PDB file of C-alpha atoms and ligand atoms in Angstrom:
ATOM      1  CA  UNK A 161       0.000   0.000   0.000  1.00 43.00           C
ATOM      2  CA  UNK A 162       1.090   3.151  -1.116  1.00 47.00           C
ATOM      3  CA  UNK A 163       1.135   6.357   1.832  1.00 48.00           C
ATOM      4  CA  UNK A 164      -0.302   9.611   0.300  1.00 61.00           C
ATOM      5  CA  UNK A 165      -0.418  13.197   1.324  1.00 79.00           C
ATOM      6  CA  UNK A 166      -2.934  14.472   4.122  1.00 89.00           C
ATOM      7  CA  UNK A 167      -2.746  17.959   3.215  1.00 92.00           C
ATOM      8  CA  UNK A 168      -1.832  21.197   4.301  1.00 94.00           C
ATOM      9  CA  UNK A 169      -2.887  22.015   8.404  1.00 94.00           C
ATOM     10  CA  UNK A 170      -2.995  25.761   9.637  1.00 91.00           C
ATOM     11  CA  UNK A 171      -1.040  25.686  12.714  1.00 91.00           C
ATOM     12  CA  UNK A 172       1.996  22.743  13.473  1.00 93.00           C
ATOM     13  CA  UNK A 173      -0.327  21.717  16.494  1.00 93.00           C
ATOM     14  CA  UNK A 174      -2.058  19.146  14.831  1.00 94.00           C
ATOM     15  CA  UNK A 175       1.165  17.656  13.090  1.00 97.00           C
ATOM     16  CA  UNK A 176       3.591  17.264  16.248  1.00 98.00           C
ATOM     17  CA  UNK A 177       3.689  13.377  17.425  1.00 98.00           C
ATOM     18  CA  UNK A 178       4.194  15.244  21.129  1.00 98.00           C
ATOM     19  CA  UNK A 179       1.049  16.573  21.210  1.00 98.00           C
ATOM     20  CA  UNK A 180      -1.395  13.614  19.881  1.00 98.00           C
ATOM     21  CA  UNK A 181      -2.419  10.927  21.278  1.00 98.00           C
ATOM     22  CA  UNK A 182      -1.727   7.553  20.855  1.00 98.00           C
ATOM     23  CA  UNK A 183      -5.564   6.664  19.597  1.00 98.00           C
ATOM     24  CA  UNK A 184      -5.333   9.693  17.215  1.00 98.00           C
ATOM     25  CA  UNK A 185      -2.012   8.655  15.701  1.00 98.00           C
ATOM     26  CA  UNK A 186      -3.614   5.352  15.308  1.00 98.00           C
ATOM     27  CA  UNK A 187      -6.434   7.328  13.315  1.00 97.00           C
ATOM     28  CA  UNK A 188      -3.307   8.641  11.257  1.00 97.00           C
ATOM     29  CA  UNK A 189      -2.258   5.635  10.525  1.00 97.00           C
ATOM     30  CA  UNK A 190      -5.050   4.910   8.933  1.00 97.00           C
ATOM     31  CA  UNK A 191      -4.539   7.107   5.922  1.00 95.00           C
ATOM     32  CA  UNK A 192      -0.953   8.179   6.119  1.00 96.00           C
ATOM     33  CA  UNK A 193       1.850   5.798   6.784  1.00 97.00           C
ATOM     34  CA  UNK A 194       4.561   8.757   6.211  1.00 98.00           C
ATOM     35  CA  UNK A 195       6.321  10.361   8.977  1.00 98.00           C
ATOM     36  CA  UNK A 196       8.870  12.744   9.780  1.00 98.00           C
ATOM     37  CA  UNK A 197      11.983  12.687  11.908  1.00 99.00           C
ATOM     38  CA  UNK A 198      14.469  15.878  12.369  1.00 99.00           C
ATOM     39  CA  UNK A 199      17.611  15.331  13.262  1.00 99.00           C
ATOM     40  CA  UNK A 200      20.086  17.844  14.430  1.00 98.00           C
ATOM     41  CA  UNK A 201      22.909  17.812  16.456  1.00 98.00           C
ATOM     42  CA  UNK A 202      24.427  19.731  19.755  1.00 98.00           C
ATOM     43  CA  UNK A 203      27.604  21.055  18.678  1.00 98.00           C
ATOM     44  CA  UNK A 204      30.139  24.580  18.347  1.00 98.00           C
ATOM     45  CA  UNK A 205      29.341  26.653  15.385  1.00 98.00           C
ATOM     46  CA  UNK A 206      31.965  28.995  15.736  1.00 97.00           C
ATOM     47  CA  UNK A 207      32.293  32.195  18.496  1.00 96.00           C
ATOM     48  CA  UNK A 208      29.256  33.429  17.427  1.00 96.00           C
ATOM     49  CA  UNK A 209      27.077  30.531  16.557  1.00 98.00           C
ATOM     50  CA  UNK A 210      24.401  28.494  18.674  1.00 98.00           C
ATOM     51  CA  UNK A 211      25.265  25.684  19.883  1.00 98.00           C
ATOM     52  CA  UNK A 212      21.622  24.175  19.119  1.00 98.00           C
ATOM     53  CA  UNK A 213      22.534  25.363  15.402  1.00 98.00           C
ATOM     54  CA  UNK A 214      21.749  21.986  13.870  1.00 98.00           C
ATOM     55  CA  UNK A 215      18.898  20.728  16.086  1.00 98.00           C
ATOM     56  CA  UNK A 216      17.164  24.196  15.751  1.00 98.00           C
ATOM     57  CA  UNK A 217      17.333  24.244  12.141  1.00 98.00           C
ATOM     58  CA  UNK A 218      16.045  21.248  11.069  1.00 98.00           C
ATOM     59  CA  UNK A 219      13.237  21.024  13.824  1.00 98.00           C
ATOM     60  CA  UNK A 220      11.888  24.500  12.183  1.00 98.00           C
ATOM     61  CA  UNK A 221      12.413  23.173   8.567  1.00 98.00           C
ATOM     62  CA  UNK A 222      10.356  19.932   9.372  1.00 98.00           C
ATOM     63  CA  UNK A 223       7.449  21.563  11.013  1.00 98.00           C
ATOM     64  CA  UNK A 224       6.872  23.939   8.299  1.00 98.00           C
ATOM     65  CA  UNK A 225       7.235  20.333   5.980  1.00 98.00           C
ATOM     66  CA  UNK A 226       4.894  19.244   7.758  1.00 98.00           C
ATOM     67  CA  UNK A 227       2.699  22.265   8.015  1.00 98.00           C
ATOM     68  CA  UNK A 228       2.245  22.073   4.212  1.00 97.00           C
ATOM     69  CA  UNK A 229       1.756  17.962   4.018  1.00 97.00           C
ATOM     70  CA  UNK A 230       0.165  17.544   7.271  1.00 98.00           C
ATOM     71  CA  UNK A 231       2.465  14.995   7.579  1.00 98.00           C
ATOM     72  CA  UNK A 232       3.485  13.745  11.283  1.00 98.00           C
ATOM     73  CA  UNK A 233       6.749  15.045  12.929  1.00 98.00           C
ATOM     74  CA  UNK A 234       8.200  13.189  15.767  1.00 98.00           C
ATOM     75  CA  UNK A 235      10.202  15.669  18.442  1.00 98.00           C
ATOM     76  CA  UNK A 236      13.524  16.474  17.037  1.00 98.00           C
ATOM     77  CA  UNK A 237      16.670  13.765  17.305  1.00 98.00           C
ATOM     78  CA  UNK A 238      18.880  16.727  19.057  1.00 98.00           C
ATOM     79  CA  UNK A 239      22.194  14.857  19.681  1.00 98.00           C
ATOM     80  CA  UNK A 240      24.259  13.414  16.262  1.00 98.00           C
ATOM     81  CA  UNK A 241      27.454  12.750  15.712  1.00 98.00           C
ATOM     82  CA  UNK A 242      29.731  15.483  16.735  1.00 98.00           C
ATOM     83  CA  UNK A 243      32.786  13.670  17.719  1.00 97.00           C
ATOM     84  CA  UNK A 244      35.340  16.056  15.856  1.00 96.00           C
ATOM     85  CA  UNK A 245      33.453  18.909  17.665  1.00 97.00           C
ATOM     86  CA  UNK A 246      34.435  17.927  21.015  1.00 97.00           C
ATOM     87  CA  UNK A 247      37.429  20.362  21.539  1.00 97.00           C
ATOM     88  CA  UNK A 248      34.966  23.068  21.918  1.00 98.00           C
ATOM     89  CA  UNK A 249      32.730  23.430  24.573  1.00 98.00           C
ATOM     90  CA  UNK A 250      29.425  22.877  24.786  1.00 98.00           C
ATOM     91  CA  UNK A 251      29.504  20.358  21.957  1.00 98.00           C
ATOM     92  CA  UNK A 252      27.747  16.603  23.527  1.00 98.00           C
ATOM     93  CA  UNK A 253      28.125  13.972  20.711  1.00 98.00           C
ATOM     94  CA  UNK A 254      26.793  10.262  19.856  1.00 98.00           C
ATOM     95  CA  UNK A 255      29.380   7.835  18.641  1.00 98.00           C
ATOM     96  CA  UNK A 256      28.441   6.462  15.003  1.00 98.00           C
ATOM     97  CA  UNK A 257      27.305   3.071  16.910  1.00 98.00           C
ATOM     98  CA  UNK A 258      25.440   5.302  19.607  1.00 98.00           C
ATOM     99  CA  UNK A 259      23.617   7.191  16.561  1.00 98.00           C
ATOM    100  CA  UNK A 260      23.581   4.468  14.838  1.00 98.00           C
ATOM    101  CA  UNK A 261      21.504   2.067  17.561  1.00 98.00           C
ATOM    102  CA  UNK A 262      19.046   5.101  18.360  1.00 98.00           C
ATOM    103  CA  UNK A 263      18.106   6.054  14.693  1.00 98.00           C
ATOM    104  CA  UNK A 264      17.445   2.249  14.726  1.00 98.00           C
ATOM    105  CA  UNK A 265      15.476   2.015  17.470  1.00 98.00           C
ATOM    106  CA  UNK A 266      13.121   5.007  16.535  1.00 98.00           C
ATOM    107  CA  UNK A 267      12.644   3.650  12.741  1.00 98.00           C
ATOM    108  CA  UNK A 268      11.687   0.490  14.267  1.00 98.00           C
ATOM    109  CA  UNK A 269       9.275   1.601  17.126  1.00 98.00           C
ATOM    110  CA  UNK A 270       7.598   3.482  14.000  1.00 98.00           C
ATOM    111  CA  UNK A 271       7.490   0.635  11.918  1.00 98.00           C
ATOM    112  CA  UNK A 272       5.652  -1.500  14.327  1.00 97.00           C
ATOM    113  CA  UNK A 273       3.032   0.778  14.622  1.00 97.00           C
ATOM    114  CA  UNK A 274       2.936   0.587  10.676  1.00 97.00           C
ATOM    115  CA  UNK A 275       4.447   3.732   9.536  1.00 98.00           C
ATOM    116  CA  UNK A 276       6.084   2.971   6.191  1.00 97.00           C
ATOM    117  CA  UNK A 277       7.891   5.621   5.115  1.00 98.00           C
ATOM    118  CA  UNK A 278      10.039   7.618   7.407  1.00 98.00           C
ATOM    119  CA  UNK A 279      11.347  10.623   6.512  1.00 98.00           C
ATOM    120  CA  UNK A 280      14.314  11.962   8.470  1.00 99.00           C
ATOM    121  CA  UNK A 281      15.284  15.887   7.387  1.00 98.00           C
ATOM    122  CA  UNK A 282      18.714  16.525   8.792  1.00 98.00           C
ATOM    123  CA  UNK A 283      20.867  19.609   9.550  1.00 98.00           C
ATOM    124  CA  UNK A 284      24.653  18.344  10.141  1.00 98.00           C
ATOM    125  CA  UNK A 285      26.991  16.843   7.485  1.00 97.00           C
ATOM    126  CA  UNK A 286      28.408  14.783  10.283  1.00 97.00           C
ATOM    127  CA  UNK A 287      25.267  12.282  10.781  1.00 98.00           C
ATOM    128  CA  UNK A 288      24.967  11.350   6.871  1.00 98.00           C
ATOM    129  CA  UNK A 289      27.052   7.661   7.048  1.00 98.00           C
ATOM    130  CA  UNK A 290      25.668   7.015  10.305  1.00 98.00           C
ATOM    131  CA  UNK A 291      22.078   7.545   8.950  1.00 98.00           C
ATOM    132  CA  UNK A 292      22.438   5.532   5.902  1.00 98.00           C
ATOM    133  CA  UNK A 293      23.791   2.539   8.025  1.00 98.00           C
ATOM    134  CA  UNK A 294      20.757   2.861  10.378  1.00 98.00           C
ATOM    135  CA  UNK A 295      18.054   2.651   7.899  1.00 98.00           C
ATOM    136  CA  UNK A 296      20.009  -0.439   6.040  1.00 98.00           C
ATOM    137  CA  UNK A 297      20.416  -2.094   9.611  1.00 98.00           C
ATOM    138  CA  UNK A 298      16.431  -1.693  10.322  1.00 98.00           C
ATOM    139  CA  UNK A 299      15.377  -2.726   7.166  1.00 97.00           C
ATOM    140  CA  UNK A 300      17.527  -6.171   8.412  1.00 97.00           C
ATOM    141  CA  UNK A 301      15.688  -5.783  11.638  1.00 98.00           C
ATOM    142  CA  UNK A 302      12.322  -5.673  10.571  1.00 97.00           C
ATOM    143  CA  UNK A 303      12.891  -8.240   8.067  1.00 97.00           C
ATOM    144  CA  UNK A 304      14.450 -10.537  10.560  1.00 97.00           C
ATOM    145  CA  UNK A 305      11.089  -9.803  12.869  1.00 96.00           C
ATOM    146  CA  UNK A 306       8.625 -10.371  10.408  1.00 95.00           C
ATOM    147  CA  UNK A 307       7.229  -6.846  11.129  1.00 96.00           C
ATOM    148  CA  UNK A 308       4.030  -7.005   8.969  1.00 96.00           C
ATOM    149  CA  UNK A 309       5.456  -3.382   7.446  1.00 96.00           C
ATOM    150  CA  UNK A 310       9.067  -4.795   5.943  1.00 97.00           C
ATOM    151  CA  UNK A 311       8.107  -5.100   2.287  1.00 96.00           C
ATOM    152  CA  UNK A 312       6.763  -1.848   2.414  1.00 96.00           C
ATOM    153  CA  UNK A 313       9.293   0.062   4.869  1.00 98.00           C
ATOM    154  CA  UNK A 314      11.303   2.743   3.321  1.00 98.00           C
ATOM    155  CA  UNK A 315      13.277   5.433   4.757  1.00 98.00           C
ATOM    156  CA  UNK A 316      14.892   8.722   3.010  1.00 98.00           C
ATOM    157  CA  UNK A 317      17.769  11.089   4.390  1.00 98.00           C
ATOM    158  CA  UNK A 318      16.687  14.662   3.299  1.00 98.00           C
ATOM    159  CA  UNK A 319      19.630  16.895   3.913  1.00 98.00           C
ATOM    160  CA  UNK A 320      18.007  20.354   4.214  1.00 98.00           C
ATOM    161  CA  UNK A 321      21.092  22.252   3.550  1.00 98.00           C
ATOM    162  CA  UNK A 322      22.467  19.939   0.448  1.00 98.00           C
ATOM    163  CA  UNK A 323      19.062  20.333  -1.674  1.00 98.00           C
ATOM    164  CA  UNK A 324      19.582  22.055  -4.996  1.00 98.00           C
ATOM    165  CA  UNK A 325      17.609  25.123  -4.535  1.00 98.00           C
ATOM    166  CA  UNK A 326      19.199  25.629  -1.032  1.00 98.00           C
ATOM    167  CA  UNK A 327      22.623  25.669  -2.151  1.00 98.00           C
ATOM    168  CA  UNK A 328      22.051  27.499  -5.035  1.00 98.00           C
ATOM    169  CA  UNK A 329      20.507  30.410  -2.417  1.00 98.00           C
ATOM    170  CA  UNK A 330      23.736  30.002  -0.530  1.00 98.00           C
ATOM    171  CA  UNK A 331      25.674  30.900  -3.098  1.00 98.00           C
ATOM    172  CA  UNK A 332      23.931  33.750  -4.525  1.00 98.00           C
ATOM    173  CA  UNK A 333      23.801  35.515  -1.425  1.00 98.00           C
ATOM    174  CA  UNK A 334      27.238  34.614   0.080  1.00 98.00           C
ATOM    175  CA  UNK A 335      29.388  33.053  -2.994  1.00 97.00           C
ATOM    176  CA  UNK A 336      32.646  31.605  -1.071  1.00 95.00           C
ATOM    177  CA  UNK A 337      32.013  32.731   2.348  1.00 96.00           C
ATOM    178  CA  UNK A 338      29.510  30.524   2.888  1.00 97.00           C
ATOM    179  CA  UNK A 339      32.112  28.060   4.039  1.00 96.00           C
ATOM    180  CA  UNK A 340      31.251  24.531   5.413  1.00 95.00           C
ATOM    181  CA  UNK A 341      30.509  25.013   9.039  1.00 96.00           C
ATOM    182  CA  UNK A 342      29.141  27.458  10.982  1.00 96.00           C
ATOM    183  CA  UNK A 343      27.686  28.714   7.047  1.00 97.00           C
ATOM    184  CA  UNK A 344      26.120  32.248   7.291  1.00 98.00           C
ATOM    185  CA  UNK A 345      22.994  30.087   5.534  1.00 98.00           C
ATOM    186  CA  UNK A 346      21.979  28.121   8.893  1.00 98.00           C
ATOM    187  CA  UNK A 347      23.010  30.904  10.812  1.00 98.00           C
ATOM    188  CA  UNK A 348      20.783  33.356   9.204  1.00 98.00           C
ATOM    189  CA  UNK A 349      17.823  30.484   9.836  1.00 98.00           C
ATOM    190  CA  UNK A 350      18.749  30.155  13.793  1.00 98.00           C
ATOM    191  CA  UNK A 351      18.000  34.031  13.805  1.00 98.00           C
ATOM    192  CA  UNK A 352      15.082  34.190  11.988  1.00 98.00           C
ATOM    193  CA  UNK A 353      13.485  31.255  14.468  1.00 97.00           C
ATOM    194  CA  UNK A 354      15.280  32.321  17.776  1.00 97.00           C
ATOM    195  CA  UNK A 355      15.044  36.274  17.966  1.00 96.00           C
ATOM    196  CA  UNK A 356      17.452  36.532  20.677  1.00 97.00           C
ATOM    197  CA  UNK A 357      20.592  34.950  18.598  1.00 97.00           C
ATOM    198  CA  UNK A 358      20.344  38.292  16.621  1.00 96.00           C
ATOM    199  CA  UNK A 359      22.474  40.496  19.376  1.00 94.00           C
ATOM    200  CA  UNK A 360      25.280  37.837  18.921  1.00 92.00           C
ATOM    201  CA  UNK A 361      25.953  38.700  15.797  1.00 89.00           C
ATOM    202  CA  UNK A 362      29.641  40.640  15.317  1.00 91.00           C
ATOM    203  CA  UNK A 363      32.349  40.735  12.556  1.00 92.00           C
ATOM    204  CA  UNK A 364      34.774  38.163  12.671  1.00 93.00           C
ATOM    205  CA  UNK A 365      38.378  37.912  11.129  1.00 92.00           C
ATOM    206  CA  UNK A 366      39.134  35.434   7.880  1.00 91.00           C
ATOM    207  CA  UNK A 367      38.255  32.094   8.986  1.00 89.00           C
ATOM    208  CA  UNK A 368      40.769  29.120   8.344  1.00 83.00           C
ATOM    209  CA  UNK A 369      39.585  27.243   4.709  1.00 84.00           C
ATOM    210  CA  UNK A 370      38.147  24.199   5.135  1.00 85.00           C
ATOM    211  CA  UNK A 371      39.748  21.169   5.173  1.00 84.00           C
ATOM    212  CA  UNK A 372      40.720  17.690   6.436  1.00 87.00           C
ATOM    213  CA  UNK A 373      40.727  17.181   9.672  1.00 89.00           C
ATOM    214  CA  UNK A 374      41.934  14.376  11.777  1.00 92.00           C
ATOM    215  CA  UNK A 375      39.866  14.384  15.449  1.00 93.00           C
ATOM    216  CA  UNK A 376      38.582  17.272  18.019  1.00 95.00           C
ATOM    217  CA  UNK A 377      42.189  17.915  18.995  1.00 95.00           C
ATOM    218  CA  UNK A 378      43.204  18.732  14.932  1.00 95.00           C
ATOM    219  CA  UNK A 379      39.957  20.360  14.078  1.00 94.00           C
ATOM    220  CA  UNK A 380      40.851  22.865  17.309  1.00 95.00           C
ATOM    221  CA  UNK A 381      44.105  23.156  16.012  1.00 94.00           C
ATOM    222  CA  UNK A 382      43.020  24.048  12.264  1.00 93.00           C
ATOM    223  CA  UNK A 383      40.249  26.077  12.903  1.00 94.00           C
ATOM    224  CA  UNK A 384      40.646  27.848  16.056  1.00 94.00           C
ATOM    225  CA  UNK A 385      37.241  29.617  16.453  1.00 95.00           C
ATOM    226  CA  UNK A 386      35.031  26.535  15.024  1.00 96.00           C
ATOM    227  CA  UNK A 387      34.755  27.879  11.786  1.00 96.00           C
ATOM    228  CA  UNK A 388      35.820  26.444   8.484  1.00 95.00           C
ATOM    229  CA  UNK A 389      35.956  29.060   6.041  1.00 94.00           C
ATOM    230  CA  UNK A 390      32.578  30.400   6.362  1.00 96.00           C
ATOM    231  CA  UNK A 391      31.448  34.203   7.761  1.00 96.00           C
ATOM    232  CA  UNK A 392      28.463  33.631   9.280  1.00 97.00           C
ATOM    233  CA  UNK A 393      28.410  37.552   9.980  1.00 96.00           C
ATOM    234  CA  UNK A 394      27.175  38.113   6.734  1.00 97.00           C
ATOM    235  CA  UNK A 395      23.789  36.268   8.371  1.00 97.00           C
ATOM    236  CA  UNK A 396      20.708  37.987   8.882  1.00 97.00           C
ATOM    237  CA  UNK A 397      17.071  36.802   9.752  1.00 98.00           C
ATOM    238  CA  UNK A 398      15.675  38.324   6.051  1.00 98.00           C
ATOM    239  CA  UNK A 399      18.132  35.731   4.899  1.00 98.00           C
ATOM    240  CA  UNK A 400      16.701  33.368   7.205  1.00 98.00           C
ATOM    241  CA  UNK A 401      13.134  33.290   6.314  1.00 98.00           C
ATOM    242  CA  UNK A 402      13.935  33.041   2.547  1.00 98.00           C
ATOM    243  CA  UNK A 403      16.252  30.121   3.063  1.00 98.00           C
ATOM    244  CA  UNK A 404      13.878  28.287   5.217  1.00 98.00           C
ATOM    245  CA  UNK A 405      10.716  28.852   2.569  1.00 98.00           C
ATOM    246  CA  UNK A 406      13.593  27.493   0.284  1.00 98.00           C
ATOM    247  CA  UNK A 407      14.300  24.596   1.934  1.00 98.00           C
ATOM    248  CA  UNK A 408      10.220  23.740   2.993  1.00 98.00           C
ATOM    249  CA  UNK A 409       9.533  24.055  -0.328  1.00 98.00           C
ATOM    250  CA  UNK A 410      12.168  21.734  -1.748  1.00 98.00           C
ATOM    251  CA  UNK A 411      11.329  19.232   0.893  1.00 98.00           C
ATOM    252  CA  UNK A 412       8.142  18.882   0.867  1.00 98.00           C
ATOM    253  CA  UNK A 413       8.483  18.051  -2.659  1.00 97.00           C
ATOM    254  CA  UNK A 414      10.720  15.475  -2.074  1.00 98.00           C
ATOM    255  CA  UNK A 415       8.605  13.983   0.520  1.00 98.00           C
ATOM    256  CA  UNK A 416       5.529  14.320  -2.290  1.00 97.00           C
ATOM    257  CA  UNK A 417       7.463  11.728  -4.131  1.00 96.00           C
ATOM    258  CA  UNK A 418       8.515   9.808  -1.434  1.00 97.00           C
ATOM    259  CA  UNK A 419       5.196   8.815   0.004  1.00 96.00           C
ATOM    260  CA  UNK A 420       3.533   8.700  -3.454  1.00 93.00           C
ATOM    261  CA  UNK A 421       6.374   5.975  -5.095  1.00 90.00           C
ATOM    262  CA  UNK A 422       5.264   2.567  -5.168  1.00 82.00           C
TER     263      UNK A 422
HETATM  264 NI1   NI B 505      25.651  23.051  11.421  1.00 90.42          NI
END
């Protein structure tokens, strides 16, 4: 059975899994089998950055994704993994295996219930592998359990900040100074969802370009302030709300074709 679209809801009330009940999710699940999961992480972005940066970023994006589809959205997966972040303070990581065993254990507490397609929109570069080897490791799971829902289970990474339209936004308003952490792009969405991020903004000197880096201790070392070649000064909440109707509207297309594909 294919899932298919709700439709659009006014407020995000009706389409956080924290606020319904477990006999109206069951109602859900009678006509949608799609759900979302954000996934963020708790880690430095930089001297000026918040610290929720990740988690913030692509809670906000999947509420308004699900504002539009009326899709479900579970609470946000705050904590990814931030190992290489751990020189800077503040920063509370997963291992891969410790991401790896919790993204497993939520796909499969959904897929018992029946949800069949799970849709996870993430905000940090750093949980991609881990993510792909979760949803190939439930897929064995549920298999191996003879969940009724393993033929039909399917799960897609949406990486908010890697969609076309997203990046090509980046670019036009930043061109190289968008960097690759601590980008002026999810900095100017933090500020246009959390007000109070605004009076942290300052000028800051040429970052360090980005690079490899070999553990918390080298990335420290490299990149003294957190940054890797971006200017997140050059954020601003105007920024912010056009990025994040960007990135909604991208996603929620991409979940259109997710839970309409055979
Ligand atoms: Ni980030």
């Amino acid at each position: 059975m294919t899932a298919s679209l709700p439709g659009p809801v006014e407020t995000t009330d009706s389409i956080r899994l924290a606020l319904r009940s477990w006999t109206e999710v069951e109602a859900y699940l009678e006509h949608c089998k799609g759900v979302i999961i954000p996934l963020g992480s708790t880690e430095q972005h930089g001297p000026t950055g918040a610290i929720g940066t990740d988690a913030l970023t692509a809670e906000a994006i999947a509420l308004e994704v699900g504002r539009r589809s009326g899709v479900l959205v579970t609470p946000v997966q705050a904590f990814g993994m931030a190992e290489h972040h751990l020189g800077f303070a503040g920063t509370m990581s997963l291992q891969p295996a410790t991401l790896l065993a919790v993204l497993h254990d939520l796909v499969l507490s959904l897929a018992r219930h029946g949800f069949e397609r799970v849709f996870v929109i993430n905000g940090h570069g750093g949980n991609i592998a881990t993510t792909k080897a979760a949803f190939a490791q439930a897929h064995g799971t549920a298999t191996s359990r003879d969940l009724p829902v393993a033929p039909m289970l399917r799960c897609r990474l949406a990486n908010w900040f890697m969609s076309g339209p997203v990046m090509r936004q980046a670019r036009d308003l930043y061109g190289d100074r968008e960097g690759h952490h601590a980008t002026p792009s999810e900095i100017a969405v933090t500020l246009q969802i959390e007000p109070s991020l605004i009076s942290k903004r300052r000028d800051l000197p040429d970052p360090a370009p980005a690079g490899p880096i070999h553990g918390p201790e080298d990335f420290r070392r490299r990149h003294p302030d957190g940054r890797m070649g971006s200017h997140p000064s050059l954020a601003t909440a105007e920024h912010g709300a056009a990025l994040l109707e960007t990135a909604a509207a991208a996603l929620s297309e991409d979940l259109h074709s997710f839970l309409s594909a055979a």
